[in-house]
Amino acid sequence: MQIEQLACCEPAGVGLALTHWSTRTLAQVAACAGIVPHIAHSTVSLILRGADLQPHRSRYWKTPVLNEAFVRQAAAVLWCYERSQSLFEQDEVVLCWDEKPNLQAVQREPRTSMRPGQIERQEFEYTRHGTVNFAAALDVQTGLMHAWCLDKNDSKHLCPALAKLFGHFRR
């Protein structure tokens, strides 16, 4: 029980400059703290598994800040989505725009397919081909996606892509 409690504390709380526990570190700290005279890290692993604790894992999240400006902006966007059909009937187009600047362009080796008794395998190494600036627009009414790889993430390279996008909708 004390090892489980220790695993639920942050390592910094016992003076360690670590962000996450390992079973080896937990075993060492448990012995130094006098919780047990000696314990193997594999035993610590069994204790943690039995308690369904995974101190080596974490997950990020972002708590939204629902201030007045955010609510106003979200309401304007949602208004467009809710009325995309009636806007389309008035020759208005609703686009959803996103960009991923400096996205790594990597080339992976071919995978080895799964076979009975053997899982799919993927080579760990890959070839880097620099970065790309990816931009995409979704036409909400039709579901069509338009995408570009821009040489640089600046207005000089973005404006021609936008001109092509808007040219597509001219009637």
GROMACS .gro file of N, CA and C in nm:
model
  513
    1MET      N    1   0.082  -0.119   0.000
    1MET     CA    2   0.000   0.000   0.000
    1MET      C    3   0.087   0.126   0.000
    2GLN      N    4   0.197   0.125   0.075
    2GLN     CA    5   0.283   0.242   0.080
    2GLN      C    6   0.355   0.265  -0.053
    3ILE      N    7   0.388   0.159  -0.122
    3ILE     CA    8   0.453   0.173  -0.253
    3ILE      C    9   0.353   0.233  -0.352
    4GLU      N   10   0.228   0.193  -0.343
    4GLU     CA   11   0.124   0.252  -0.429
    4GLU      C   12   0.110   0.401  -0.400
    5GLN      N   13   0.110   0.438  -0.272
    5GLN     CA   14   0.099   0.578  -0.234
    5GLN      C   15   0.220   0.658  -0.284
    6LEU      N   16   0.339   0.597  -0.273
    6LEU     CA   17   0.460   0.662  -0.321
    6LEU      C   18   0.452   0.686  -0.472
    7ALA      N   19   0.401   0.587  -0.546
    7ALA     CA   20   0.390   0.599  -0.692
    7ALA      C   21   0.292   0.710  -0.732
    8CYS      N   22   0.197   0.739  -0.644
    8CYS     CA   23   0.099   0.844  -0.674
    8CYS      C   24   0.150   0.984  -0.642
    9CYS      N   25   0.267   0.993  -0.577
    9CYS     CA   26   0.329   1.122  -0.548
    9CYS      C   27   0.426   1.158  -0.661
   10GLU      N   28   0.456   1.284  -0.673
   10GLU     CA   29   0.555   1.326  -0.772
   10GLU      C   30   0.695   1.298  -0.721
   11PRO      N   31   0.785   1.255  -0.808
   11PRO     CA   32   0.923   1.229  -0.765
   11PRO      C   33   0.990   1.352  -0.703
   12ALA      N   34   0.954   1.471  -0.748
   12ALA     CA   35   1.011   1.593  -0.691
   12ALA      C   36   0.975   1.608  -0.544
   13GLY      N   37   0.865   1.547  -0.502
   13GLY     CA   38   0.823   1.554  -0.363
   13GLY      C   39   0.917   1.484  -0.267
   14VAL      N   40   0.999   1.394  -0.319
   14VAL     CA   41   1.099   1.326  -0.236
   14VAL      C   42   1.240   1.369  -0.276
   15GLY      N   43   1.248   1.483  -0.344
   15GLY     CA   44   1.379   1.540  -0.375
   15GLY      C   45   1.445   1.490  -0.503
   16LEU      N   46   1.371   1.423  -0.588
   16LEU     CA   47   1.428   1.373  -0.714
   16LEU      C   48   1.397   1.469  -0.828
   17ALA      N   49   1.494   1.487  -0.915
   17ALA     CA   50   1.475   1.574  -1.032
   17ALA      C   51   1.422   1.491  -1.148
   18LEU      N   52   1.307   1.428  -1.128
   18LEU     CA   53   1.244   1.345  -1.230
   18LEU      C   54   1.102   1.392  -1.254
   19THR      N   55   1.051   1.364  -1.373
   19THR     CA   56   0.912   1.398  -1.401
   19THR      C   57   0.820   1.278  -1.381
   20HIS      N   58   0.874   1.155  -1.398
   20HIS     CA   59   0.794   1.034  -1.385
   20HIS      C   60   0.875   0.928  -1.309
   21TRP      N   61   0.804   0.841  -1.242
   21TRP     CA   62   0.868   0.730  -1.174
   21TRP      C   63   0.902   0.619  -1.271
   22SER      N   64   1.009   0.548  -1.243
   22SER     CA   65   1.036   0.418  -1.305
   22SER      C   66   1.024   0.315  -1.194
   23THR      N   67   1.008   0.189  -1.229
   23THR     CA   68   0.997   0.087  -1.124
   23THR      C   69   1.128   0.077  -1.046
   24ARG      N   70   1.241   0.096  -1.114
   24ARG     CA   71   1.371   0.091  -1.046
   24ARG      C   72   1.384   0.204  -0.943
   25THR      N   73   1.344   0.326  -0.985
   25THR     CA   74   1.352   0.441  -0.893
   25THR      C   75   1.257   0.422  -0.776
   26LEU      N   76   1.137   0.373  -0.803
   26LEU     CA   77   1.042   0.348  -0.693
   26LEU      C   78   1.098   0.246  -0.595
   27ALA      N   79   1.162   0.140  -0.646
   27ALA     CA   80   1.221   0.038  -0.558
   27ALA      C   81   1.332   0.099  -0.473
   28GLN      N   82   1.418   0.182  -0.533
   28GLN     CA   83   1.527   0.245  -0.458
   28GLN      C   84   1.473   0.338  -0.350
   29VAL      N   85   1.377   0.422  -0.385
   29VAL     CA   86   1.322   0.518  -0.289
   29VAL      C   87   1.247   0.445  -0.178
   30ALA      N   88   1.173   0.339  -0.212
   30ALA     CA   89   1.101   0.262  -0.110
   30ALA      C   90   1.198   0.201  -0.009
   31ALA      N   91   1.311   0.153  -0.055
   31ALA     CA   92   1.412   0.096   0.035
   31ALA      C   93   1.478   0.205   0.119
   32CYS      N   94   1.514   0.317   0.057
   32CYS     CA   95   1.579   0.428   0.130
   32CYS      C   96   1.485   0.490   0.233
   33ALA      N   97   1.355   0.494   0.203
   33ALA     CA   98   1.257   0.553   0.293
   33ALA      C   99   1.217   0.457   0.405
   34GLY      N  100   1.265   0.335   0.400
   34GLY     CA  101   1.234   0.237   0.503
   34GLY      C  102   1.098   0.172   0.487
   35ILE      N  103   1.036   0.186   0.371
   35ILE     CA  104   0.907   0.121   0.347
   35ILE      C  105   0.928  -0.030   0.345
   36VAL      N  106   1.035  -0.074   0.283
   36VAL     CA  107   1.075  -0.215   0.279
   36VAL      C  108   1.227  -0.221   0.292
   37PRO      N  109   1.283  -0.331   0.346
   37PRO     CA  110   1.429  -0.339   0.354
   37PRO      C  111   1.492  -0.349   0.214
   38HIS      N  112   1.429  -0.424   0.127
   38HIS     CA  113   1.477  -0.440  -0.012
   38HIS      C  114   1.358  -0.489  -0.095
   39ILE      N  115   1.351  -0.440  -0.219
   39ILE     CA  116   1.245  -0.485  -0.310
   39ILE      C  117   1.297  -0.477  -0.452
   40ALA      N  118   1.268  -0.577  -0.530
   40ALA     CA  119   1.310  -0.581  -0.671
   40ALA      C  120   1.216  -0.493  -0.753
   41HIS      N  121   1.271  -0.433  -0.858
   41HIS     CA  122   1.185  -0.348  -0.943
   41HIS      C  123   1.076  -0.429  -1.010
   42SER      N  124   1.100  -0.558  -1.035
   42SER     CA  125   0.996  -0.642  -1.095
   42SER      C  126   0.880  -0.662  -0.998
   43THR      N  127   0.910  -0.666  -0.868
   43THR     CA  128   0.803  -0.677  -0.767
   43THR      C  129   0.724  -0.547  -0.763
   44VAL      N  130   0.793  -0.434  -0.772
   44VAL     CA  131   0.725  -0.304  -0.778
   44VAL      C  132   0.633  -0.302  -0.900
   45SER      N  133   0.680  -0.353  -1.011
   45SER     CA  134   0.599  -0.359  -1.132
   45SER      C  135   0.472  -0.440  -1.109
   46LEU      N  136   0.485  -0.554  -1.043
   46LEU     CA  137   0.367  -0.637  -1.014
   46LEU      C  138   0.269  -0.566  -0.921
   47ILE      N  139   0.323  -0.494  -0.821
   47ILE     CA  140   0.237  -0.419  -0.729
   47ILE      C  141   0.160  -0.311  -0.804
   48LEU      N  142   0.230  -0.238  -0.890
   48LEU     CA  143   0.165  -0.131  -0.967
   48LEU      C  144   0.061  -0.187  -1.063
   49ARG      N  145   0.095  -0.297  -1.128
   49ARG     CA  146   0.000  -0.359  -1.221
   49ARG      C  147  -0.125  -0.404  -1.146
   50GLY      N  148  -0.107  -0.463  -1.028
   50GLY     CA  149  -0.221  -0.507  -0.948
   50GLY      C  150  -0.310  -0.393  -0.903
   51ALA      N  151  -0.250  -0.276  -0.883
   51ALA     CA  152  -0.327  -0.157  -0.841
   51ALA      C  153  -0.372  -0.074  -0.961
   52ASP      N  154  -0.343  -0.120  -1.082
   52ASP     CA  155  -0.377  -0.050  -1.206
   52ASP      C  156  -0.319   0.092  -1.207
   53LEU      N  157  -0.193   0.104  -1.164
   53LEU     CA  158  -0.122   0.232  -1.166
   53LEU      C  159  -0.015   0.229  -1.274
   54GLN      N  160  -0.004   0.338  -1.349
   54GLN     CA  161   0.094   0.348  -1.457
   54GLN      C  162   0.169   0.481  -1.443
   55PRO      N  163   0.262   0.491  -1.347
   55PRO     CA  164   0.328   0.619  -1.323
   55PRO      C  165   0.419   0.665  -1.436
   56HIS      N  166   0.450   0.579  -1.529
   56HIS     CA  167   0.536   0.616  -1.643
   56HIS      C  168   0.456   0.682  -1.755
   57ARG      N  169   0.324   0.685  -1.743
   57ARG     CA  170   0.240   0.742  -1.849
   57ARG      C  171   0.177   0.872  -1.802
   58SER      N  172   0.151   0.961  -1.899
   58SER     CA  173   0.079   1.084  -1.871
   58SER      C  174   0.006   1.128  -1.996
   59ARG      N  175  -0.086   1.219  -1.980
   59ARG     CA  176  -0.163   1.270  -2.092
   59ARG      C  177  -0.178   1.420  -2.074
   60TYR      N  178  -0.164   1.494  -2.183
   60TYR     CA  179  -0.183   1.638  -2.180
   60TYR      C  180  -0.328   1.674  -2.209
   61TRP      N  181  -0.372   1.785  -2.159
   61TRP     CA  182  -0.500   1.841  -2.196
   61TRP      C  183  -0.492   1.992  -2.184
   62LYS      N  184  -0.584   2.058  -2.244
   62LYS     CA  185  -0.589   2.203  -2.236
   62LYS      C  186  -0.728   2.241  -2.187
   63THR      N  187  -0.730   2.312  -2.079
   63THR     CA  188  -0.857   2.359  -2.025
   63THR      C  189  -0.897   2.485  -2.101
   64PRO      N  190  -1.012   2.483  -2.168
   64PRO     CA  191  -1.052   2.602  -2.244
   64PRO      C  192  -1.084   2.719  -2.152
   65VAL      N  193  -1.048   2.836  -2.198
   65VAL     CA  194  -1.080   2.958  -2.126
   65VAL      C  195  -1.201   3.019  -2.196
   66LEU      N  196  -1.314   3.011  -2.132
   66LEU     CA  197  -1.438   3.058  -2.193
   66LEU      C  198  -1.464   3.203  -2.155
   67ASN      N  199  -1.372   3.291  -2.198
   67ASN     CA  200  -1.393   3.433  -2.171
   67ASN      C  201  -1.489   3.490  -2.276
   68GLU      N  202  -1.525   3.614  -2.258
   68GLU     CA  203  -1.625   3.678  -2.344
   68GLU      C  204  -1.581   3.683  -2.491
   69ALA      N  205  -1.453   3.713  -2.514
   69ALA     CA  206  -1.402   3.720  -2.652
   69ALA      C  207  -1.410   3.585  -2.721
   70PHE      N  208  -1.374   3.478  -2.650
   70PHE     CA  209  -1.381   3.344  -2.708
   70PHE      C  210  -1.525   3.308  -2.742
   71VAL      N  211  -1.617   3.333  -2.652
   71VAL     CA  212  -1.758   3.300  -2.675
   71VAL      C  213  -1.811   3.376  -2.796
   72ARG      N  214  -1.774   3.502  -2.810
   72ARG     CA  215  -1.819   3.584  -2.924
   72ARG      C  216  -1.764   3.526  -3.055
   73GLN      N  217  -1.635   3.491  -3.058
   73GLN     CA  218  -1.573   3.436  -3.179
   73GLN      C  219  -1.632   3.299  -3.214
   74ALA      N  220  -1.650   3.215  -3.113
   74ALA     CA  221  -1.707   3.082  -3.137
   74ALA      C  222  -1.850   3.094  -3.190
   75ALA      N  223  -1.926   3.187  -3.136
   75ALA     CA  224  -2.064   3.206  -3.182
   75ALA      C  225  -2.068   3.248  -3.329
   76ALA      N  226  -1.973   3.332  -3.371
   76ALA     CA  227  -1.969   3.376  -3.511
   76ALA      C  228  -1.937   3.259  -3.603
   77VAL      N  229  -1.842   3.175  -3.563
   77VAL     CA  230  -1.805   3.058  -3.644
   77VAL      C  231  -1.921   2.960  -3.651
   78LEU      N  232  -1.982   2.931  -3.538
   78LEU     CA  233  -2.094   2.837  -3.535
   78LEU      C  234  -2.213   2.888  -3.613
   79TRP      N  235  -2.234   3.019  -3.613
   79TRP     CA  236  -2.341   3.078  -3.693
   79TRP      C  237  -2.321   3.041  -3.840
   80CYS      N  238  -2.198   3.051  -3.889
   80CYS     CA  239  -2.169   3.016  -4.030
   80CYS      C  240  -2.196   2.869  -4.057
   81TYR      N  241  -2.151   2.782  -3.968
   81TYR     CA  242  -2.172   2.638  -3.988
   81TYR      C  243  -2.321   2.603  -3.985
   82GLU      N  244  -2.395   2.662  -3.893
   82GLU     CA  245  -2.538   2.634  -3.882
   82GLU      C  246  -2.615   2.678  -4.006
   83ARG      N  247  -2.568   2.782  -4.072
   83ARG     CA  248  -2.640   2.839  -4.185
   83ARG      C  249  -2.569   2.814  -4.319
   84SER      N  250  -2.482   2.715  -4.325
   84SER     CA  251  -2.404   2.693  -4.447
   84SER      C  252  -2.494   2.666  -4.568
   85GLN      N  253  -2.604   2.593  -4.547
   85GLN     CA  254  -2.695   2.563  -4.659
   85GLN      C  255  -2.762   2.690  -4.710
   86SER      N  256  -2.816   2.770  -4.623
   86SER     CA  257  -2.884   2.892  -4.669
   86SER      C  258  -2.783   2.993  -4.725
   87LEU      N  259  -2.663   2.997  -4.671
   87LEU     CA  260  -2.558   3.084  -4.727
   87LEU      C  261  -2.520   3.038  -4.866
   88PHE      N  262  -2.512   2.906  -4.887
   88PHE     CA  263  -2.478   2.851  -5.018
   88PHE      C  264  -2.584   2.889  -5.120
   89GLU      N  265  -2.709   2.888  -5.080
   89GLU     CA  266  -2.819   2.925  -5.170
   89GLU      C  267  -2.812   3.073  -5.209
   90GLN      N  268  -2.738   3.152  -5.130
   90GLN     CA  269  -2.719   3.295  -5.160
   90GLN      C  270  -2.581   3.318  -5.223
   91ASP      N  271  -2.522   3.212  -5.278
   91ASP     CA  272  -2.388   3.217  -5.340
   91ASP      C  273  -2.278   3.256  -5.242
   92GLU      N  274  -2.295   3.221  -5.115
   92GLU     CA  275  -2.191   3.241  -5.014
   92GLU      C  276  -2.132   3.104  -4.983
   93VAL      N  277  -2.002   3.100  -4.959
   93VAL     CA  278  -1.933   2.974  -4.932
   93VAL      C  279  -1.875   2.979  -4.791
   94VAL      N  280  -1.893   2.870  -4.717
   94VAL     CA  281  -1.834   2.857  -4.583
   94VAL      C  282  -1.715   2.763  -4.594
   95LEU      N  283  -1.598   2.817  -4.558
   95LEU     CA  284  -1.475   2.738  -4.563
   95LEU      C  285  -1.418   2.723  -4.424
   96CYS      N  286  -1.364   2.607  -4.398
   96CYS     CA  287  -1.292   2.582  -4.274
   96CYS      C  288  -1.144   2.574  -4.311
   97TRP      N  289  -1.062   2.664  -4.258
   97TRP     CA  290  -0.922   2.678  -4.296
   97TRP      C  291  -0.832   2.632  -4.182
   98ASP      N  292  -0.728   2.557  -4.214
   98ASP     CA  293  -0.630   2.518  -4.112
   98ASP      C  294  -0.493   2.513  -4.176
   99GLU      N  295  -0.392   2.535  -4.094
   99GLU     CA  296  -0.255   2.525  -4.143
   99GLU      C  297  -0.170   2.452  -4.041
  100LYS      N  298  -0.073   2.380  -4.091
  100LYS     CA  299   0.024   2.310  -4.007
  100LYS      C  300   0.162   2.355  -4.053
  101PRO      N  301   0.216   2.460  -3.991
  101PRO     CA  302   0.348   2.507  -4.033
  101PRO      C  303   0.459   2.415  -3.982
  102ASN      N  304   0.565   2.406  -4.061
  102ASN     CA  305   0.685   2.330  -4.025
  102ASN      C  306   0.655   2.184  -3.990
  103LEU      N  307   0.574   2.121  -4.068
  103LEU     CA  308   0.540   1.981  -4.051
  103LEU      C  309   0.654   1.897  -4.109
  104GLN      N  310   0.703   1.800  -4.032
  104GLN     CA  311   0.814   1.718  -4.080
  104GLN      C  312   0.769   1.629  -4.196
  105ALA      N  313   0.847   1.630  -4.302
  105ALA     CA  314   0.822   1.541  -4.415
  105ALA      C  315   0.917   1.423  -4.401
  106VAL      N  316   0.862   1.307  -4.367
  106VAL     CA  317   0.945   1.188  -4.347
  106VAL      C  318   0.901   1.077  -4.440
  107GLN      N  319   0.995   0.993  -4.473
  107GLN     CA  320   0.968   0.879  -4.559
  107GLN      C  321   0.999   0.754  -4.479
  108ARG      N  322   0.900   0.672  -4.458
  108ARG     CA  323   0.918   0.546  -4.384
  108ARG      C  324   0.946   0.433  -4.482
  109GLU      N  325   1.014   0.334  -4.430
  109GLU     CA  326   1.039   0.213  -4.509
  109GLU      C  327   0.909   0.132  -4.515
  110PRO      N  328   0.896   0.044  -4.615
  110PRO     CA  329   0.773  -0.036  -4.623
  110PRO      C  330   0.754  -0.122  -4.498
  111ARG      N  331   0.630  -0.146  -4.465
  111ARG     CA  332   0.595  -0.229  -4.350
  111ARG      C  333   0.598  -0.376  -4.388
  112THR      N  334   0.620  -0.459  -4.288
  112THR     CA  335   0.607  -0.603  -4.305
  112THR      C  336   0.468  -0.640  -4.254
  113SER      N  337   0.388  -0.698  -4.339
  113SER     CA  338   0.249  -0.726  -4.305
  113SER      C  339   0.236  -0.827  -4.192
  114MET      N  340   0.124  -0.820  -4.125
  114MET     CA  341   0.092  -0.913  -4.020
  114MET      C  342   0.072  -1.052  -4.079
  115ARG      N  343   0.114  -1.153  -4.003
  115ARG     CA  344   0.092  -1.292  -4.040
  115ARG      C  345   0.046  -1.367  -3.916
  116PRO      N  346  -0.010  -1.483  -3.930
  116PRO     CA  347  -0.050  -1.558  -3.810
  116PRO      C  348   0.070  -1.574  -3.716
  117GLY      N  349   0.052  -1.534  -3.593
  117GLY     CA  350   0.157  -1.545  -3.492
  117GLY      C  351   0.260  -1.434  -3.496
  118GLN      N  352   0.244  -1.336  -3.587
  118GLN     CA  353   0.341  -1.225  -3.596
  118GLN      C  354   0.266  -1.095  -3.626
  119ILE      N  355   0.294  -0.994  -3.546
  119ILE     CA  356   0.228  -0.865  -3.566
  119ILE      C  357   0.292  -0.790  -3.683
  120GLU      N  358   0.222  -0.688  -3.731
  120GLU     CA  359   0.277  -0.601  -3.834
  120GLU      C  360   0.403  -0.534  -3.779
  121ARG      N  361   0.505  -0.519  -3.864
  121ARG     CA  362   0.629  -0.457  -3.819
  121ARG      C  363   0.660  -0.336  -3.906
  122GLN      N  364   0.715  -0.234  -3.841
  122GLN     CA  365   0.752  -0.110  -3.909
  122GLN      C  366   0.896  -0.078  -3.871
  123GLU      N  367   0.978  -0.051  -3.971
  123GLU     CA  368   1.116  -0.009  -3.945
  123GLU      C  369   1.116   0.119  -3.864
  124PHE      N  370   1.199   0.124  -3.762
  124PHE     CA  371   1.206   0.239  -3.674
  124PHE      C  372   1.266   0.360  -3.746
  125GLU      N  373   1.367   0.340  -3.826
  125GLU     CA  374   1.437   0.450  -3.893
  125GLU      C  375   1.352   0.506  -4.008
  126TYR      N  376   1.375   0.631  -4.039
  126TYR     CA  377   1.306   0.695  -4.151
  126TYR      C  378   1.400   0.800  -4.210
  127THR      N  379   1.367   0.843  -4.332
  127THR     CA  380   1.446   0.944  -4.401
  127THR      C  381   1.374   1.078  -4.388
  128ARG      N  382   1.447   1.178  -4.344
  128ARG     CA  383   1.388   1.312  -4.332
  128ARG      C  384   1.402   1.387  -4.464
  129HIS      N  385   1.297   1.456  -4.500
  129HIS     CA  386   1.298   1.538  -4.621
  129HIS      C  387   1.266   1.683  -4.587
  130GLY      N  388   1.314   1.728  -4.472
  130GLY     CA  389   1.291   1.866  -4.432
  130GLY      C  390   1.152   1.886  -4.375
  131THR      N  391   1.104   2.008  -4.386
  131THR     CA  392   0.971   2.040  -4.337
  131THR      C  393   0.888   2.103  -4.448
  132VAL      N  394   0.758   2.095  -4.431
  132VAL     CA  395   0.666   2.160  -4.525
  132VAL      C  396   0.567   2.242  -4.444
  133ASN      N  397   0.511   2.340  -4.508
  133ASN     CA  398   0.406   2.421  -4.449
  133ASN      C  399   0.277   2.381  -4.521
  134PHE      N  400   0.193   2.308  -4.451
  134PHE     CA  401   0.073   2.250  -4.510
  134PHE      C  402  -0.047   2.338  -4.476
  135ALA      N  403  -0.127   2.368  -4.576
  135ALA     CA  404  -0.249   2.446  -4.556
  135ALA      C  405  -0.364   2.371  -4.623
  136ALA      N  406  -0.480   2.374  -4.557
  136ALA     CA  407  -0.596   2.302  -4.611
  136ALA      C  408  -0.722   2.383  -4.587
  137ALA      N  409  -0.816   2.369  -4.680
  137ALA     CA  410  -0.947   2.434  -4.666
  137ALA      C  411  -1.054   2.330  -4.697
  138LEU      N  412  -1.154   2.325  -4.611
  138LEU     CA  413  -1.267   2.235  -4.629
  138LEU      C  414  -1.388   2.319  -4.670
  139ASP      N  415  -1.447   2.284  -4.784
  139ASP     CA  416  -1.572   2.347  -4.827
  139ASP      C  417  -1.682   2.276  -4.748
  140VAL      N  418  -1.740   2.346  -4.652
  140VAL     CA  419  -1.837   2.287  -4.560
  140VAL      C  420  -1.958   2.232  -4.634
  141GLN      N  421  -2.002   2.301  -4.738
  141GLN     CA  422  -2.123   2.259  -4.810
  141GLN      C  423  -2.102   2.130  -4.888
  142THR      N  424  -1.991   2.120  -4.962
  142THR     CA  425  -1.970   2.005  -5.049
  142THR      C  426  -1.884   1.896  -4.987
  143GLY      N  427  -1.808   1.931  -4.883
  143GLY     CA  428  -1.717   1.833  -4.822
  143GLY      C  429  -1.586   1.820  -4.897
  144LEU      N  430  -1.564   1.903  -5.001
  144LEU     CA  431  -1.439   1.896  -5.076
  144LEU      C  432  -1.326   1.960  -4.996
  145MET      N  433  -1.209   1.897  -5.002
  145MET     CA  434  -1.092   1.947  -4.932
  145MET      C  435  -0.993   1.998  -5.036
  146HIS      N  436  -0.937   2.115  -5.012
  146HIS     CA  437  -0.835   2.174  -5.096
  146HIS      C  438  -0.710   2.185  -5.010
  147ALA      N  439  -0.593   2.151  -5.065
  147ALA     CA  440  -0.471   2.152  -4.983
  147ALA      C  441  -0.351   2.199  -5.063
  148TRP      N  442  -0.255   2.257  -4.993
  148TRP     CA  443  -0.133   2.308  -5.053
  148TRP      C  444  -0.015   2.282  -4.961
  149CYS      N  445   0.100   2.254  -5.022
  149CYS     CA  446   0.227   2.253  -4.949
  149CYS      C  447   0.298   2.382  -4.990
  150LEU      N  448   0.317   2.471  -4.895
  150LEU     CA  449   0.378   2.601  -4.922
  150LEU      C  450   0.528   2.593  -4.893
  151ASP      N  451   0.608   2.661  -4.974
  151ASP     CA  452   0.753   2.660  -4.953
  151ASP      C  453   0.792   2.727  -4.822
  152LYS      N  454   0.721   2.834  -4.788
  152LYS     CA  455   0.748   2.906  -4.665
  152LYS      C  456   0.617   2.946  -4.599
  153ASN      N  457   0.622   2.969  -4.470
  153ASN     CA  458   0.503   3.008  -4.395
  153ASN      C  459   0.497   3.160  -4.387
  154ASP      N  460   0.467   3.223  -4.501
  154ASP     CA  461   0.456   3.369  -4.504
  154ASP      C  462   0.349   3.410  -4.604
  155SER      N  463   0.315   3.538  -4.604
  155SER     CA  464   0.207   3.585  -4.691
  155SER      C  465   0.243   3.577  -4.839
  156LYS      N  466   0.373   3.590  -4.871
  156LYS     CA  467   0.415   3.582  -5.011
  156LYS      C  468   0.379   3.446  -5.072
  157HIS      N  469   0.386   3.340  -4.993
  157HIS     CA  470   0.355   3.206  -5.043
  157HIS      C  471   0.209   3.167  -5.017
  158LEU      N  472   0.147   3.227  -4.916
  158LEU     CA  473   0.009   3.195  -4.885
  158LEU      C  474  -0.089   3.261  -4.982
  159CYS      N  475  -0.064   3.385  -5.021
  159CYS     CA  476  -0.158   3.458  -5.107
  159CYS      C  477  -0.188   3.389  -5.240
  160PRO      N  478  -0.086   3.333  -5.311
  160PRO     CA  479  -0.120   3.260  -5.434
  160PRO      C  480  -0.210   3.138  -5.409
  161ALA      N  481  -0.189   3.069  -5.297
  161ALA     CA  482  -0.274   2.955  -5.266
  161ALA      C  483  -0.417   3.001  -5.239
  162LEU      N  484  -0.433   3.112  -5.168
  162LEU     CA  485  -0.566   3.165  -5.142
  162LEU      C  486  -0.633   3.211  -5.272
  163ALA      N  487  -0.554   3.269  -5.362
  163ALA     CA  488  -0.610   3.313  -5.491
  163ALA      C  489  -0.664   3.193  -5.569
  164LYS      N  490  -0.591   3.081  -5.566
  164LYS     CA  491  -0.640   2.959  -5.633
  164LYS      C  492  -0.767   2.909  -5.566
  165LEU      N  493  -0.769   2.911  -5.434
  165LEU     CA  494  -0.887   2.865  -5.361
  165LEU      C  495  -1.008   2.951  -5.395
  166PHE      N  496  -0.993   3.081  -5.387
  166PHE     CA  497  -1.106   3.169  -5.413
  166PHE      C  498  -1.146   3.168  -5.561
  167GLY      N  499  -1.049   3.146  -5.650
  167GLY     CA  500  -1.079   3.134  -5.792
  167GLY      C  501  -1.167   3.014  -5.822
  168HIS      N  502  -1.154   2.911  -5.741
  168HIS     CA  503  -1.235   2.790  -5.757
  168HIS      C  504  -1.383   2.820  -5.734
  169PHE      N  505  -1.415   2.920  -5.652
  169PHE     CA  506  -1.553   2.949  -5.616
  169PHE      C  507  -1.616   3.060  -5.699
  170ARG      N  508  -1.539   3.122  -5.789
  170ARG     CA  509  -1.598   3.226  -5.874
  170ARG      C  510  -1.698   3.165  -5.967
  171ARG      N  511  -1.808   3.231  -5.981
  171ARG     CA  512  -1.916   3.178  -6.068
  171ARG      C  513  -1.926   3.263  -6.193
   0.00000   0.00000   0.00000
